[in-house]
Tab-separated table of C-alpha atoms in Angstrom:
chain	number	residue	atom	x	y	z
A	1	UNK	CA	19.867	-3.129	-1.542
A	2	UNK	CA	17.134	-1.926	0.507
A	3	UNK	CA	15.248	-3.153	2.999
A	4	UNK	CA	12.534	-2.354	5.157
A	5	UNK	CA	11.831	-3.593	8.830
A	6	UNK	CA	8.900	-3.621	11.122
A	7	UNK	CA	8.313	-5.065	14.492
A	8	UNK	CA	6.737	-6.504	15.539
A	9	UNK	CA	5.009	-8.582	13.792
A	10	UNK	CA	1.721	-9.024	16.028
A	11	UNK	CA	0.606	-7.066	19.245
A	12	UNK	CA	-1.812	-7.814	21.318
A	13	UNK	CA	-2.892	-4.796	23.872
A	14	UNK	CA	-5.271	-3.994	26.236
A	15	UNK	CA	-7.686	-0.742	25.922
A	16	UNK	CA	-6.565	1.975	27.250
A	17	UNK	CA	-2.551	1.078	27.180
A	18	UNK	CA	0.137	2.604	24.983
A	19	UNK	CA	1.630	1.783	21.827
A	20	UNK	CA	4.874	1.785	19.853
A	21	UNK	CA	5.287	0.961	16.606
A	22	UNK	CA	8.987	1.476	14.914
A	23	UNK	CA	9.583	0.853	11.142
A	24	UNK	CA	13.648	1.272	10.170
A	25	UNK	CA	14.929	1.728	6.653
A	26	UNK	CA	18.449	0.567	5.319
A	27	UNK	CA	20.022	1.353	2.562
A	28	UNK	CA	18.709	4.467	0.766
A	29	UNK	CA	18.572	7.953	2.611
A	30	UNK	CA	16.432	10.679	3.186
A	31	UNK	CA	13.141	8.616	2.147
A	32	UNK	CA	9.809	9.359	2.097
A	33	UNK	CA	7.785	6.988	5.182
A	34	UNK	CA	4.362	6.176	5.340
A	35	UNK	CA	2.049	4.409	7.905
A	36	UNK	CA	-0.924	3.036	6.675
A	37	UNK	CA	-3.715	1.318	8.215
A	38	UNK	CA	-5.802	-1.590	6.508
A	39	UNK	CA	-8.967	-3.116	7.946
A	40	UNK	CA	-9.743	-6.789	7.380
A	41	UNK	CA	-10.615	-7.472	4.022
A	42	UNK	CA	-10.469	-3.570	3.584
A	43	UNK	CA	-7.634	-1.213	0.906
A	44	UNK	CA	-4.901	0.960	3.036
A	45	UNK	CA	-5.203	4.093	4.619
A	46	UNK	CA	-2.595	6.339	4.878
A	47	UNK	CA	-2.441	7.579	8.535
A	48	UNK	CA	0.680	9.979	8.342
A	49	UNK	CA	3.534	10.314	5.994
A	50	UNK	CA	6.838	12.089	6.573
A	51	UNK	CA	9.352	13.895	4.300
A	52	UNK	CA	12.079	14.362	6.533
A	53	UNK	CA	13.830	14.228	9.834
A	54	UNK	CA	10.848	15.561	12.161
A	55	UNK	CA	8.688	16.604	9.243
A	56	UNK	CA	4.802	14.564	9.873
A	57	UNK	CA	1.964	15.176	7.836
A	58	UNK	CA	-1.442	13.749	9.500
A	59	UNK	CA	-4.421	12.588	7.061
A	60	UNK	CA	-7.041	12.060	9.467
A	61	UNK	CA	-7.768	12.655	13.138
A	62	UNK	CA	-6.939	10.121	15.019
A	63	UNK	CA	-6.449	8.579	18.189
A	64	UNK	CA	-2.472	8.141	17.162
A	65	UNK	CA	0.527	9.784	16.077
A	66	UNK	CA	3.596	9.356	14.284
A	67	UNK	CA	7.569	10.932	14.704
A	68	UNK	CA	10.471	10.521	12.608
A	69	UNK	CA	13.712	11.219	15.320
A	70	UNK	CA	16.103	9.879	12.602
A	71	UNK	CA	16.512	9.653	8.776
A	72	UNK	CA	15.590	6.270	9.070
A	73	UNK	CA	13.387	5.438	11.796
A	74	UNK	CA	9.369	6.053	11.583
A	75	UNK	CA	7.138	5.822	14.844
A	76	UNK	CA	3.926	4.943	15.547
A	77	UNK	CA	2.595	5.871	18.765
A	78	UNK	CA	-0.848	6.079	21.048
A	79	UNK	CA	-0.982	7.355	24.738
A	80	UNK	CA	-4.280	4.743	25.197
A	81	UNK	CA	-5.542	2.808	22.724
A	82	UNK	CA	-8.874	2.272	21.825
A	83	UNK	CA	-10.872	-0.607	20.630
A	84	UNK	CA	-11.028	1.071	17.271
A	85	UNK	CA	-7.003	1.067	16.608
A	86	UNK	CA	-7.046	-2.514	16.218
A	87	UNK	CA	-6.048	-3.505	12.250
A	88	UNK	CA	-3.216	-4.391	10.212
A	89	UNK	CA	-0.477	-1.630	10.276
A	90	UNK	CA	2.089	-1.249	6.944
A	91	UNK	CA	5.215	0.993	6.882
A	92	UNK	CA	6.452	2.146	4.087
A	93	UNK	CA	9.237	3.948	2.092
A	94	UNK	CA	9.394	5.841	-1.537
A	95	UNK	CA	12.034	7.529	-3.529
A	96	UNK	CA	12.349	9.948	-6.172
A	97	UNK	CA	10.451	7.084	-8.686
A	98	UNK	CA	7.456	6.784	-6.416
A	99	UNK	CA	7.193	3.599	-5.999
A	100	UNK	CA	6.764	2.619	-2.525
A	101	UNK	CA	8.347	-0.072	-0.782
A	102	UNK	CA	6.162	-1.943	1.852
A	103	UNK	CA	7.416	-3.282	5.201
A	104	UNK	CA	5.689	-7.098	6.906
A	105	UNK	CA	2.953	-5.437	8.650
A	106	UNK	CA	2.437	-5.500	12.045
A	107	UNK	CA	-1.046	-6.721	13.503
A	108	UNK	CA	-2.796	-5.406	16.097
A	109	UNK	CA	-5.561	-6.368	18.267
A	110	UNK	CA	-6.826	-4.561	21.212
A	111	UNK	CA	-9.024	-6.046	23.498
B	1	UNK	CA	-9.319	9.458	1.867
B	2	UNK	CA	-9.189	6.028	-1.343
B	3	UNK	CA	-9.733	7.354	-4.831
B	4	UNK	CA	-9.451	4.159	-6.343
B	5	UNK	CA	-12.210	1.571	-6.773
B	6	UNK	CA	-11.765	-2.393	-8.238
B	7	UNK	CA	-13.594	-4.646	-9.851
B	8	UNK	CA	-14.379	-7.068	-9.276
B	9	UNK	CA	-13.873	-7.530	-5.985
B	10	UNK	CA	-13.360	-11.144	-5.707
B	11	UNK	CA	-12.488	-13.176	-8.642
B	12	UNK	CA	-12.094	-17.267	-8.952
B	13	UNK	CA	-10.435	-18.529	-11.296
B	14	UNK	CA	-8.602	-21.794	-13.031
B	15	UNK	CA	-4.853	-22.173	-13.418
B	16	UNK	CA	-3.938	-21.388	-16.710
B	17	UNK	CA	-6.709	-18.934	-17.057
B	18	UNK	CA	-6.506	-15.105	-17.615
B	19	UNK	CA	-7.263	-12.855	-14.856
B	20	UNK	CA	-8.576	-9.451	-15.479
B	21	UNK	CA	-9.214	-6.821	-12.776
B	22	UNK	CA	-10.148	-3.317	-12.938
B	23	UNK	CA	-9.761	0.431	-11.220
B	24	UNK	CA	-11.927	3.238	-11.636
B	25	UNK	CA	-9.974	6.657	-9.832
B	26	UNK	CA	-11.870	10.119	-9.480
B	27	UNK	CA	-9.489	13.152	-10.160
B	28	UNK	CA	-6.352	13.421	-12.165
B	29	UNK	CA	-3.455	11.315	-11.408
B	30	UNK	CA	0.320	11.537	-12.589
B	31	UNK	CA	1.242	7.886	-12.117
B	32	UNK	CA	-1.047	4.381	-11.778
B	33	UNK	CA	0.663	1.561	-9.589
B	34	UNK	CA	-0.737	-1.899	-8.749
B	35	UNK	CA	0.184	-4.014	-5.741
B	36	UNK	CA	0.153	-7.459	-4.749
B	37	UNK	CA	-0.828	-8.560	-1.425
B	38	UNK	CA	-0.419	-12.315	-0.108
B	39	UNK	CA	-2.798	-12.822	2.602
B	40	UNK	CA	-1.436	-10.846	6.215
B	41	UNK	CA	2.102	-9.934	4.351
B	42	UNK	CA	3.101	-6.386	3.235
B	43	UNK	CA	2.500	-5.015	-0.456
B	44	UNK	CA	4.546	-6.125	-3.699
B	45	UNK	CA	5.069	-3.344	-5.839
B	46	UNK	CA	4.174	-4.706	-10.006
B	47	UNK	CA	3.701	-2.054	-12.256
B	48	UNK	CA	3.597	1.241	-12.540
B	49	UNK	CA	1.868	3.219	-15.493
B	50	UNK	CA	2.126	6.838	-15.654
B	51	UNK	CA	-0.334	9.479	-17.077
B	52	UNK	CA	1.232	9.165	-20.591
B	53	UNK	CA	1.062	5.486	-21.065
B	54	UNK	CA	-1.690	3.594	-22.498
B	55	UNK	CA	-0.086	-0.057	-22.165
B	56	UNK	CA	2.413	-1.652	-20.208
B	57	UNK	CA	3.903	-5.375	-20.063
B	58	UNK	CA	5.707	-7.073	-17.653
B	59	UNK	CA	5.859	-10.951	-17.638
B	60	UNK	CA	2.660	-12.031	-17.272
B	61	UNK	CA	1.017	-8.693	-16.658
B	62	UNK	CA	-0.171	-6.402	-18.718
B	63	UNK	CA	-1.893	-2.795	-17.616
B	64	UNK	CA	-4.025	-0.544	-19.409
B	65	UNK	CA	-4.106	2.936	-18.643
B	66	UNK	CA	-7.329	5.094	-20.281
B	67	UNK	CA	-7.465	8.594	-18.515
B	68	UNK	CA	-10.088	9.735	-20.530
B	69	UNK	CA	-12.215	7.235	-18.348
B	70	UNK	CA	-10.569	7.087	-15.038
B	71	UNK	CA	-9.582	3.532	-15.124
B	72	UNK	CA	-7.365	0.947	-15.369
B	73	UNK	CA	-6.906	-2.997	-16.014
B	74	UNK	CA	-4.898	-5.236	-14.589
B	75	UNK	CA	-4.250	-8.800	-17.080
B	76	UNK	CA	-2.670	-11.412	-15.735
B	77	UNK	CA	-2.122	-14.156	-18.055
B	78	UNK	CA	-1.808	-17.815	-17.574
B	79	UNK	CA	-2.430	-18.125	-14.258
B	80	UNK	CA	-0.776	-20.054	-11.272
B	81	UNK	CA	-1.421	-21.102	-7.849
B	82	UNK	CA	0.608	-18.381	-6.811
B	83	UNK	CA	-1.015	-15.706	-8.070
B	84	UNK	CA	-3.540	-15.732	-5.492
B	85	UNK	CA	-3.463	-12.886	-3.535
B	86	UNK	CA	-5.348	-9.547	-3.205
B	87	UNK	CA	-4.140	-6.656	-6.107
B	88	UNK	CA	-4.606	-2.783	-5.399
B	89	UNK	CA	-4.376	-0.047	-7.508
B	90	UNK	CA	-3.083	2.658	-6.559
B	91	UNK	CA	-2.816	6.535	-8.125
B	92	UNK	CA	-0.647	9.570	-6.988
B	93	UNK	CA	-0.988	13.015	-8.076
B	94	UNK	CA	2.192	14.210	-8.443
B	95	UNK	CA	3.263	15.726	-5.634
B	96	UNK	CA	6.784	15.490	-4.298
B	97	UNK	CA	5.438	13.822	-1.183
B	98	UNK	CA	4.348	10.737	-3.333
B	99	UNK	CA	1.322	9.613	-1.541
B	100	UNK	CA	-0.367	6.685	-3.251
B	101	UNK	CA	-4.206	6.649	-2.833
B	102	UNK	CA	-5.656	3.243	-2.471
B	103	UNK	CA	-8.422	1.395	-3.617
B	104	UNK	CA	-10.129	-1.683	-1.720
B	105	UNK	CA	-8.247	-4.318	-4.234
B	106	UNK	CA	-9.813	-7.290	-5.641
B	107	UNK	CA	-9.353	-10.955	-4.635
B	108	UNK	CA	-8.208	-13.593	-6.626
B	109	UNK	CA	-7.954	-17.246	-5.996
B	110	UNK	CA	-6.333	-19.435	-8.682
B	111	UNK	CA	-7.638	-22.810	-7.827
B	112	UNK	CA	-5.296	-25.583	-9.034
């Protein structure tokens, strides 16, 4: 079966520091990957998606960005982070059917 | 950017009783998907509905799908305890990329 992972789980970084967020996928291959971003209390933005094996789509500007270096393996990444980038981030995977397959969530607070 | 919209967007109710939520989308869609989300955890796929359907059951669920409006209902009968969470809608287009555009869910508490 598959699963999805995310770590981890909560963050807590300082302005201006870097960031690192890695989602892995087992069991299915060549998946569609998704990071969204939700806001407290707020619906899910999707913040890039990927098709492939270094394929990213961006769907707004942003102060982050995303990579795919293997089949399985989605990145999300920031150089500095601003105040702005905290919230609740959600990796996710879809097949052919379209249903997509959520990860934990990892939740991040910059001070 | 979200295309869909729910309503209500908080909704208490008593176990036992039916729960009925709504989405309202803009453009055309191919498929309709609701989500459950228990508070800080990742999203529960439910149903999907596509473009063709009008009705569709699962358990205690039922969805309504009326394109000629733009919206959708989400029933869930007989509620428990555990059914409080927050539930999304969610449409896609088509596209092989399948991105899912979100609306800002609804709340429901079930109180025992």
């Amino acid at each position: 079966s598959q699963t999805i992972h995310q770590w981890p789980a909560t963050l807590v970084q300082p302005v201006g520091s870097p960031l690192s967020l890695e989602c892995t996928v087992e069991g299915t291959s060549n998946p569609n990957l998704y990071w969204y971003r939700q806001a407290a209390g707020r619906g899910l933005q999707l913040l890039f998606y990927s098709v492939g094996i270094g394929q990213i789509s961006s769907e707004v500007p942003q102060n982050l960005s995303a990579s795919r270096p293997q089949d399985r393996q989605f990145i999300l990444s920031s150089k500095k982070l601003l105040l702005s980038d905290s919230g609740f981030y959600l990796c996710a995977w879809s097949g052919l059917a379209g249903l997509q397959f959520f990860g934990p969530g990892t939740r991040l607070t910059v001070l | 950017s979200q295309q869909g919209e729910e309503d209500p967007q908080a909704l208490s109710i008593q176990e036992g009783e039916n729960a009925t939520m709504n989405c309202s989308y803009k453009t055309s869609i191919n498929n309709l998907q609701w989500y459950r989300q228990n508070s800080g955890r990742g999203l529960v796929h439910l149903i999907l509905i596509r473009s063709n359907e009008r009705e569709k059951h699962s358990g205690r669920l039922r969805v309504t799908l009326d394109t000629s409006k733009k919206s959708s209902s989400l029933l869930i009968t007989a509620s428990r305890a555990a059914d409080t969470a927050s539930y999304f809608c969610a449409t896609d287009a088509g596209s092989n990329d399948y991105k899912l555009s979100f609306g800002a869910g609804t709340t429901v508490t079930v109180r025992a």
